[in-house]
Tab-separated table of C-alpha atoms and ligand atoms in Angstrom:
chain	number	residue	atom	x	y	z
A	1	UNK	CA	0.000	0.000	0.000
A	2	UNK	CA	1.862	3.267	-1.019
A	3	UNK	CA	1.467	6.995	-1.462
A	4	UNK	CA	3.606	8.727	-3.431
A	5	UNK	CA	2.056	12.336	-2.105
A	6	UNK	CA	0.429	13.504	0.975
A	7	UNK	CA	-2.803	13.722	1.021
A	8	UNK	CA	-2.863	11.580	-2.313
A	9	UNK	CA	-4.302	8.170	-3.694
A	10	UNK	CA	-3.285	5.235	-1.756
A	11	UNK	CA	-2.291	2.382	-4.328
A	12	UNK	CA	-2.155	-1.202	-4.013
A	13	UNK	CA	1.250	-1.871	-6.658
A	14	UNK	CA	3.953	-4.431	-6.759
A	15	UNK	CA	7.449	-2.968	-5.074
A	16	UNK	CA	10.677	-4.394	-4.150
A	17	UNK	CA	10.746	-6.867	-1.140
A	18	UNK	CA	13.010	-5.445	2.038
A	19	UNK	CA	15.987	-7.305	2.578
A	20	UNK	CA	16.796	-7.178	6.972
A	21	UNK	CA	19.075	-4.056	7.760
A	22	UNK	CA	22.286	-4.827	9.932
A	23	UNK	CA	21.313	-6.108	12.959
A	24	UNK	CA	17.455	-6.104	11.601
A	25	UNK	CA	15.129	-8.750	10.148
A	26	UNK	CA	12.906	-8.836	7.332
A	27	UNK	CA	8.594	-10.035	8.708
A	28	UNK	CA	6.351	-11.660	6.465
A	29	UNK	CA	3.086	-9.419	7.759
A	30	UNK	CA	0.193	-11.865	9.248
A	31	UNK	CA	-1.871	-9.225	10.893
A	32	UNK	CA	-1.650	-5.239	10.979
A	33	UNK	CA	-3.640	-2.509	12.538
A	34	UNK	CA	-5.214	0.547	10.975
A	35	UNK	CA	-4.626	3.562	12.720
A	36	UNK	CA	-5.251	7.127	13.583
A	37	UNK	CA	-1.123	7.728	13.250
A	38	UNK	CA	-1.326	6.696	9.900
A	39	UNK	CA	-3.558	9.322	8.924
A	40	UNK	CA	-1.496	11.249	10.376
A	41	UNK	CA	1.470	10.110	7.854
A	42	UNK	CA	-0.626	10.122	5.015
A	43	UNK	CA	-2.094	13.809	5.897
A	44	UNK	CA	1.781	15.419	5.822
A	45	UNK	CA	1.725	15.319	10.135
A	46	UNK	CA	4.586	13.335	10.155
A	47	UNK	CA	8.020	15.434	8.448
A	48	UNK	CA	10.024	12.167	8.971
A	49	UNK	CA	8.318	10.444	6.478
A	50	UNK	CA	10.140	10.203	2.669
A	51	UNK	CA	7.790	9.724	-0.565
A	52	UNK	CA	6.808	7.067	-1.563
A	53	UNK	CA	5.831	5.658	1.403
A	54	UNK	CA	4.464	2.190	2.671
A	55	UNK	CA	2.659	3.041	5.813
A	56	UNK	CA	1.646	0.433	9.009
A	57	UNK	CA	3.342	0.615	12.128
A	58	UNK	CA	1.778	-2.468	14.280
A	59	UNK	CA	1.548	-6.003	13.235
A	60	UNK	CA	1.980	-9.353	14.068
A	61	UNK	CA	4.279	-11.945	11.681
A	62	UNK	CA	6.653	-14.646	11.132
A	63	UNK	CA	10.651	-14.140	10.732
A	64	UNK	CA	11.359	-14.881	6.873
A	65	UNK	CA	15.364	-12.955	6.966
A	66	UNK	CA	18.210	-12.034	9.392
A	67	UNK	CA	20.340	-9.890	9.320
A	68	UNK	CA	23.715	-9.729	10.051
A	69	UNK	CA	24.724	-9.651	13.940
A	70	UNK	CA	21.035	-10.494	15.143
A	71	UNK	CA	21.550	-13.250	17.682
A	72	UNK	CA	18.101	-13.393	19.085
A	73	UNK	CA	16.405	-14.146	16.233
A	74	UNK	CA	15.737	-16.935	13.414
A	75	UNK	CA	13.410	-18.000	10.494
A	76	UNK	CA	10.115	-19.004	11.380
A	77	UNK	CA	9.908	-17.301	14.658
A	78	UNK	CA	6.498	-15.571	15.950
A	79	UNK	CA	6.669	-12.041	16.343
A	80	UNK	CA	5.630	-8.497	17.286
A	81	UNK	CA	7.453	-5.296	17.919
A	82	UNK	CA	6.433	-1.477	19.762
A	83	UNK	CA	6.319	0.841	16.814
A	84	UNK	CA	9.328	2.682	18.804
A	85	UNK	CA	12.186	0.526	17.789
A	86	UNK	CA	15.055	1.686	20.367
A	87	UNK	CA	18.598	1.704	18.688
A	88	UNK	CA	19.457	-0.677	21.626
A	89	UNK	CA	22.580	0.904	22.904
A	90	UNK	CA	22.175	4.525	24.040
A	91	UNK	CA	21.488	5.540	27.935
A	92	UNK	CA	17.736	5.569	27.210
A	93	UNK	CA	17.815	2.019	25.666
A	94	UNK	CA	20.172	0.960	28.125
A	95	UNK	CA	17.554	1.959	30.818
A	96	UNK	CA	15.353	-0.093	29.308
A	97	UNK	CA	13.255	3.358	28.094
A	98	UNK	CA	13.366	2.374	24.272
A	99	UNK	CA	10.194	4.058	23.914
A	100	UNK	CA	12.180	7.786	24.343
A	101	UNK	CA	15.096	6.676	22.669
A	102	UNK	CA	16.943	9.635	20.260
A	103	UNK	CA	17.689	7.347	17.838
A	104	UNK	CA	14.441	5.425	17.397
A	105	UNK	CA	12.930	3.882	13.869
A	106	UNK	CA	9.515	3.555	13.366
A	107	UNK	CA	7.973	0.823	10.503
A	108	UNK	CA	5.351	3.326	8.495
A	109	UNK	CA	6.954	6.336	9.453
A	110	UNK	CA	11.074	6.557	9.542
A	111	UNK	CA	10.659	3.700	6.896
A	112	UNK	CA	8.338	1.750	5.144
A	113	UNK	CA	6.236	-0.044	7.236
A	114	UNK	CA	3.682	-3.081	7.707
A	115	UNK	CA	0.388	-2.378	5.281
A	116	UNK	CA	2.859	-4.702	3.211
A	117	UNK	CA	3.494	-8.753	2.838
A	118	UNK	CA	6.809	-7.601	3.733
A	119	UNK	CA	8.265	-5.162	6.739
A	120	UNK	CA	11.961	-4.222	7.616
A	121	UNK	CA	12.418	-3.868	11.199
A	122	UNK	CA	15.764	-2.566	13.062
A	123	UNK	CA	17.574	-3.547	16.215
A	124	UNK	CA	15.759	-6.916	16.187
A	125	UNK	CA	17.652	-8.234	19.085
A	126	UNK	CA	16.406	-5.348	21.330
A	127	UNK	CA	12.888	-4.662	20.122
A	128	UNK	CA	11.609	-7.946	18.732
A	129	UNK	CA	9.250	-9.510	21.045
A	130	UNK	CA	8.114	-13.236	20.812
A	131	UNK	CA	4.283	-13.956	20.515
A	132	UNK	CA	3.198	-16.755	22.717
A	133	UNK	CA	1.391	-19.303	20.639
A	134	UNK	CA	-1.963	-18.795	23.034
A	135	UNK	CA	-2.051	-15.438	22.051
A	136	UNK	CA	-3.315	-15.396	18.373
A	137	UNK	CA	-2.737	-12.609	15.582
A	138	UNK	CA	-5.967	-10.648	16.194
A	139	UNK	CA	-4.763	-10.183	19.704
A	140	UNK	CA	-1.356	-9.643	18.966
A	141	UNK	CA	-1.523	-7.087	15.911
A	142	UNK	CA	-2.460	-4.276	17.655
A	143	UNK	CA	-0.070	-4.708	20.364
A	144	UNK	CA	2.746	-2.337	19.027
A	145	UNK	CA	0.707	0.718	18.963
A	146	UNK	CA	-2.679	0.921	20.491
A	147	UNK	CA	-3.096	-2.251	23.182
A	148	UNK	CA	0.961	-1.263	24.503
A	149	UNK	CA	0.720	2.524	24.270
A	150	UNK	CA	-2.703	2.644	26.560
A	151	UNK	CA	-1.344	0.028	28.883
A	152	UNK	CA	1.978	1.744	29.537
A	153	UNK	CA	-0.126	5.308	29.777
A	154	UNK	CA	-2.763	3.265	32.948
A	155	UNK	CA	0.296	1.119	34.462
A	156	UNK	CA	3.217	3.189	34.036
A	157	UNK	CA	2.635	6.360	33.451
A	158	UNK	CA	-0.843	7.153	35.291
A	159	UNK	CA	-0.529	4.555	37.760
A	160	UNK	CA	-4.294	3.589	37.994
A	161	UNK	CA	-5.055	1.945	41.841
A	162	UNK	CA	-8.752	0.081	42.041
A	163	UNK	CA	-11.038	2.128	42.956
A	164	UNK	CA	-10.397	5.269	40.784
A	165	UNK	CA	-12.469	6.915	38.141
A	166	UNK	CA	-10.784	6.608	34.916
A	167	UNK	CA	-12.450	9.239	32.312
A	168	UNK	CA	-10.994	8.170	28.720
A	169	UNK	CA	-11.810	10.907	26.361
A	170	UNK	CA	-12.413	9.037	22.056
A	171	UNK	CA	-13.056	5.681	22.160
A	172	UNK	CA	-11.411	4.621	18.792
A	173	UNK	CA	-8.899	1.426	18.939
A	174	UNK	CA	-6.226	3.369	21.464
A	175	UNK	CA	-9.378	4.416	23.691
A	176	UNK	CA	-11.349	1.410	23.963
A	177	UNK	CA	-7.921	-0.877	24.530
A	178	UNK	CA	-8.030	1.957	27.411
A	179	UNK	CA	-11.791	1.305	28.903
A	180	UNK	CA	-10.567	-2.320	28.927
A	181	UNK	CA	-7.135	-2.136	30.533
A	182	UNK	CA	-8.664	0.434	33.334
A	183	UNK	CA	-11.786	-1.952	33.813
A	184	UNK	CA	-9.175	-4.966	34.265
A	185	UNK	CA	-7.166	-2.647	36.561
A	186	UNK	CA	-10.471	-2.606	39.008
A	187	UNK	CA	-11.187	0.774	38.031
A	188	UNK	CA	-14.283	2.568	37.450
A	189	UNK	CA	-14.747	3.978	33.834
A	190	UNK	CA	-16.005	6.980	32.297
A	191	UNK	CA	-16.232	6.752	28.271
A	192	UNK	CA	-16.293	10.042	25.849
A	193	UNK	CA	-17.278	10.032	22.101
A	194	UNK	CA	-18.994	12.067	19.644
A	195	UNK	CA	-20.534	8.312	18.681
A	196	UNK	CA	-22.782	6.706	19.908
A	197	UNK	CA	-21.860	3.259	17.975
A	198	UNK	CA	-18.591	4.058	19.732
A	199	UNK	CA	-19.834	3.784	22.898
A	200	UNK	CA	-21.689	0.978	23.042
A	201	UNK	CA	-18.856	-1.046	22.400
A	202	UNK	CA	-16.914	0.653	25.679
A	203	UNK	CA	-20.364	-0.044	27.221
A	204	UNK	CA	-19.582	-3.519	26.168
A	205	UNK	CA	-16.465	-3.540	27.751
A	206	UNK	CA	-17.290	-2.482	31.188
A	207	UNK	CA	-17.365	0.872	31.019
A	208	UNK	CA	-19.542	2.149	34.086
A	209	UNK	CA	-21.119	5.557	32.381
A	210	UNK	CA	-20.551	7.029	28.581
A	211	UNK	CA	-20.793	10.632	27.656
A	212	UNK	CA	-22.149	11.467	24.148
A	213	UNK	CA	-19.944	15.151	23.326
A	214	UNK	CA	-22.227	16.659	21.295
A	215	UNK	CA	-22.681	20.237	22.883
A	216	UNK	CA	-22.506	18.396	26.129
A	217	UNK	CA	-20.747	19.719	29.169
A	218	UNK	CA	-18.815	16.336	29.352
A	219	UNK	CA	-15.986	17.756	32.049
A	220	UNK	CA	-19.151	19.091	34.483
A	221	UNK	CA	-20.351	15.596	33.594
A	222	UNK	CA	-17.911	13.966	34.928
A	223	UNK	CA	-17.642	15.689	38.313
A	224	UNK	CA	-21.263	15.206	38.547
A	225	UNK	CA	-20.929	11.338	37.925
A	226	UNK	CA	-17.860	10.829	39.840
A	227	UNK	CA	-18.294	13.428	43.198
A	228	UNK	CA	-15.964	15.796	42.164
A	229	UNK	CA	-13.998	14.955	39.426
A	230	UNK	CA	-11.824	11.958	37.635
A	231	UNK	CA	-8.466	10.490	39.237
A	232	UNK	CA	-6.915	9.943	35.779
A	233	UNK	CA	-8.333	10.975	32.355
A	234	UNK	CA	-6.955	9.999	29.233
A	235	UNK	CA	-7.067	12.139	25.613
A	236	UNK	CA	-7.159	9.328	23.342
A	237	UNK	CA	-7.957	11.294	20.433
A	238	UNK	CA	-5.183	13.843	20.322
A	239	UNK	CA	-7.549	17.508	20.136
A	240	UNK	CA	-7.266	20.670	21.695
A	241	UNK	CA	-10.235	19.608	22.565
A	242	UNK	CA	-10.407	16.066	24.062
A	243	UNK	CA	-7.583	17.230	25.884
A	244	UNK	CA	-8.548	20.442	27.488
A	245	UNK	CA	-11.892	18.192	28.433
A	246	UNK	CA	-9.237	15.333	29.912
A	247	UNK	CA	-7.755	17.808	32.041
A	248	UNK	CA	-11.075	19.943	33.043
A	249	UNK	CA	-12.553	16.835	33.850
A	250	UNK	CA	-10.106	15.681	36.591
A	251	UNK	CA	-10.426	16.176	40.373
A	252	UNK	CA	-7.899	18.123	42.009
A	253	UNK	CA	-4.715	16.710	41.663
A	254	UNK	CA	-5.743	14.596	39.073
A	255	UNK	CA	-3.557	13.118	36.285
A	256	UNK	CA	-3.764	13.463	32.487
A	257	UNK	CA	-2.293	11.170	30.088
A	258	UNK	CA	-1.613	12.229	26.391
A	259	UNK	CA	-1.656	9.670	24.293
A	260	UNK	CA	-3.570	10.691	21.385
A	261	UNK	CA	-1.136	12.683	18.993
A	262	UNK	CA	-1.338	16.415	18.580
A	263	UNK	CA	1.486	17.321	15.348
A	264	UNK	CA	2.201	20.627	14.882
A	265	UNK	CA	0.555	21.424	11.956
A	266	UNK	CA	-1.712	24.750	13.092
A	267	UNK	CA	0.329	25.621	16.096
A	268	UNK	CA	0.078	23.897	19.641
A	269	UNK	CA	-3.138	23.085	20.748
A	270	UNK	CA	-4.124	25.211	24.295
A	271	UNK	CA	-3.692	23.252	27.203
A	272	UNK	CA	-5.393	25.051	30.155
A	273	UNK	CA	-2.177	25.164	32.441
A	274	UNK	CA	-4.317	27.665	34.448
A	275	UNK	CA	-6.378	24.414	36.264
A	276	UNK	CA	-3.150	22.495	36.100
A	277	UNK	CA	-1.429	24.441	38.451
A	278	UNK	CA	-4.489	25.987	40.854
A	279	UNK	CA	-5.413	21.927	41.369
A	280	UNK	CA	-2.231	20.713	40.942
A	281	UNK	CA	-2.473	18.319	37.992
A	282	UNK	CA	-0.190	15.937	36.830
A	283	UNK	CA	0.099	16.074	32.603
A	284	UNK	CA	1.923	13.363	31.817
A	285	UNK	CA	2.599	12.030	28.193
A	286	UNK	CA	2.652	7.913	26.856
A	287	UNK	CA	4.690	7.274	23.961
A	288	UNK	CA	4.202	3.093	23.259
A	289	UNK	CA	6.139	1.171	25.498
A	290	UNK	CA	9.213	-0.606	25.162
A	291	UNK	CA	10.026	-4.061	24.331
A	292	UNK	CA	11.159	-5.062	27.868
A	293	UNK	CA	7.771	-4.459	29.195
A	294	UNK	CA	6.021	-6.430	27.335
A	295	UNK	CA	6.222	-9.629	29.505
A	296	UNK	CA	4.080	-8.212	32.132
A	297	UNK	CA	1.370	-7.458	29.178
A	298	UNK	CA	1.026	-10.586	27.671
A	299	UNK	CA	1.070	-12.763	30.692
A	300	UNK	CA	-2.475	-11.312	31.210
A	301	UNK	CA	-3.153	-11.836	27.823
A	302	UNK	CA	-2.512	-15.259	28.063
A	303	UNK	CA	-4.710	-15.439	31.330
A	304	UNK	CA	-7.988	-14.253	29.511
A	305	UNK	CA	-7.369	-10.763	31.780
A	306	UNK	CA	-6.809	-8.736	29.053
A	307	UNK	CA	-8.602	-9.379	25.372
A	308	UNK	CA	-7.119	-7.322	22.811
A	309	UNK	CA	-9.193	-10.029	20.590
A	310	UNK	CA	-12.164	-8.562	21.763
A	311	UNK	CA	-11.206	-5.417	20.280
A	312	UNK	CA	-11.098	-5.906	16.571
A	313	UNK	CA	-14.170	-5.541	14.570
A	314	UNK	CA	-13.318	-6.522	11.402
A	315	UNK	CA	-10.191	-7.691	9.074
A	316	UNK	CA	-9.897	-6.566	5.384
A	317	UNK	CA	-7.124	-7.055	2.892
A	318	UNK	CA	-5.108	-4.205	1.504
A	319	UNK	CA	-7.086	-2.606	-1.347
A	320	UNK	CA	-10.019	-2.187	1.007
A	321	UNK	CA	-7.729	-0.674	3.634
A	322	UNK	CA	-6.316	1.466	0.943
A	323	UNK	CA	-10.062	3.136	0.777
A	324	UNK	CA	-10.128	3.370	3.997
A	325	UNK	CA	-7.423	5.376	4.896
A	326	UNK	CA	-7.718	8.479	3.955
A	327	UNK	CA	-11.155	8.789	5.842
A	328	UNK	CA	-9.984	7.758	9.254
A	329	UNK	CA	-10.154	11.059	10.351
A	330	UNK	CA	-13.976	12.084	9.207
A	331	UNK	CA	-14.992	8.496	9.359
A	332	UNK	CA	-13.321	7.113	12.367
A	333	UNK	CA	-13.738	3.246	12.268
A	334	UNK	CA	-15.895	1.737	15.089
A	335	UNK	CA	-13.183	-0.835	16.970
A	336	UNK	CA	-9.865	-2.136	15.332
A	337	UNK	CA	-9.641	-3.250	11.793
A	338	UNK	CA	-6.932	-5.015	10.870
A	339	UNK	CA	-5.316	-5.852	7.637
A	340	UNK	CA	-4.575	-9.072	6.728
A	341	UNK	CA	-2.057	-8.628	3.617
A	342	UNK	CA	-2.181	-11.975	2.332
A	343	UNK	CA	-5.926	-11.822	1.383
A	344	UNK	CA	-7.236	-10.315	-1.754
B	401	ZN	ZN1	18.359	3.979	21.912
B	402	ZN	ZN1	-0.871	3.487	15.955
């Protein structure tokens, strides 16, 4: 799948296979997600990207070439990786805080990426994560972007306790992975959408109350629903708007988690720092999550505690995901939906 101009057709055309960079391997594609960051890529957000590009940036596959110095890694192994790909050996990597690191790639963005039979990825030895075989490639696909980033952003970042209100503004793939993860976590959970198809399926999922945005007062809302105000809200959309409501609709201090994207392309969105400092707020940003934490994850994805599965609403090949991408934005898809590249 390749554009050869932003903003322009998306074309399914024959192009050279990757060969595995130093120290990288080549992954025949199984299952890949569709996401609001490639939009992003394909709008012009993104000035790392080079034309033409191949975008996709998390997938599930099988090892089909090493490259030179990889010693984790063979032929025919089951794998995923975060969309950050650490270099491996700088003081961030080192830390095991790949998910900052200077020197990062990305598959769909610093090169081509997964909406592909085919996907270079770099540093496999430190990024390259084996897929249990319980966990299968619907659960596993959307594990470098959306299912990682919104667990590291409750766990890591936010540090979500049992009992707190968790307010997660969009409930797209990053949001409702989100409302699950939180629900799992024993907290209570507060959906936001401008759809209502959007949030049944976070009803589905355990969410205690959904807010419909339109001309709503979703923050007063929320402090209505929750005595006062969220613990933790999340802007899983990446607005000026879902985030001022993220942060308006915490309790005093409160914490905000960024994890939908905001690129700079018509100046930075207002954040209103005035409530962050009078109630002492905590803005904190997620940016995926490394490779080393990923055991944690799938163990409970493996125990049935977490079902990324659960998530996806529908699988396509490439063409259709080809017409599908330049409308994520105005037609935000309800759920996942992956691409399969080895179907018509
Ligand atoms: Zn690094
Ligand atoms: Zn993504």
């Amino acid at each position: 799948m390749v554009f050869d101009e932003f903003g322009g057709p998306v074309q399914i055309r024959r192009v050279a296979d990757p060969t595995p960079p130093l120290g990288g391997v080549v992954v025949e594609v199984h299952a890949t997600g569709l996401c609001r960051s490639d939009w992003h890529g394909w709008a012009g957000h993104d000035d790392g990207i080079r034309l033409p590009h191949v975008p996709g940036h998390e997938l599930v596959g099988v090892v089909r070439a090493v490259g030179a110095g990889v010693e984790k890694w063979a032929v025919g192994d089951r794998v995923t990786t975060p969309f950050v790909c650490g270099c491996g050996v700088c003081q961030w990597c080192l830390a095991g805080q790949a998910q900052v690191c200077p020197d990062q790639t990305q598959p769909g963005f610093t090169h081509w990426g997964s909406f592909a039979e085919y996907v270079a990825l770099h540093a496999a030895d430190a990024n390259m994560v084996a897929v249990p075989d319980a966990v299968d490639d619907a659960a596993a696909a959307g594990l470098g972007c959306r299912f990682a980033t919104a667990y590291r952003a409750l766990t890591a970042r936010a540090h979500v306790v049992p009992g707190e209100w968790v307010t997660v503004v969009g409930v797209g793939g990053v949001g409702l992975s989100a409302v699950q993860i939180a629900v799992a976590l024993g907290a209570r959970v507060i959906a936001v959408d401008r759809e209502p198809a959007a949030l049944a399926l976070a009803d589905g999922l355990g969410a205690e109350h959904t807010v419909l945005t339109a001309g709503a007062d979703v923050a007063g809302q929320v402090h209505d629903l929750t005595g006062g105000g969220s613990h933790v809200a999340v802007d899983a959309v990446g607005s000026s708007a879902a985030c001022a409501t993220g942060i308006h609709s915490l309790r005093r201090q409160g914490r905000h988690v960024q994890v939908g994207l905001l690129p700079n392309v018509a100046g930075h969105p207002e954040v209103p720092m005035d409530r962050v400092i009078a109630w002492e707020l905590d803005v904190l940003g997620s940016h995926g999550m490394a490779s080393v934490d990923y055991p944690g994850m799938l163990t409970l994805i493996e125990a049935g505690a977490l079902r990324p599965q659960e998530l996806v609403e529908r699988v396509v090949g490439l063409s259709e995901g080809a017409g599908l991408l330049p409308s994520l934005d105005e037609a935000p898809l309800a759920g996942v939906t992956l691409i399969d590249p080895r179907r018509d």
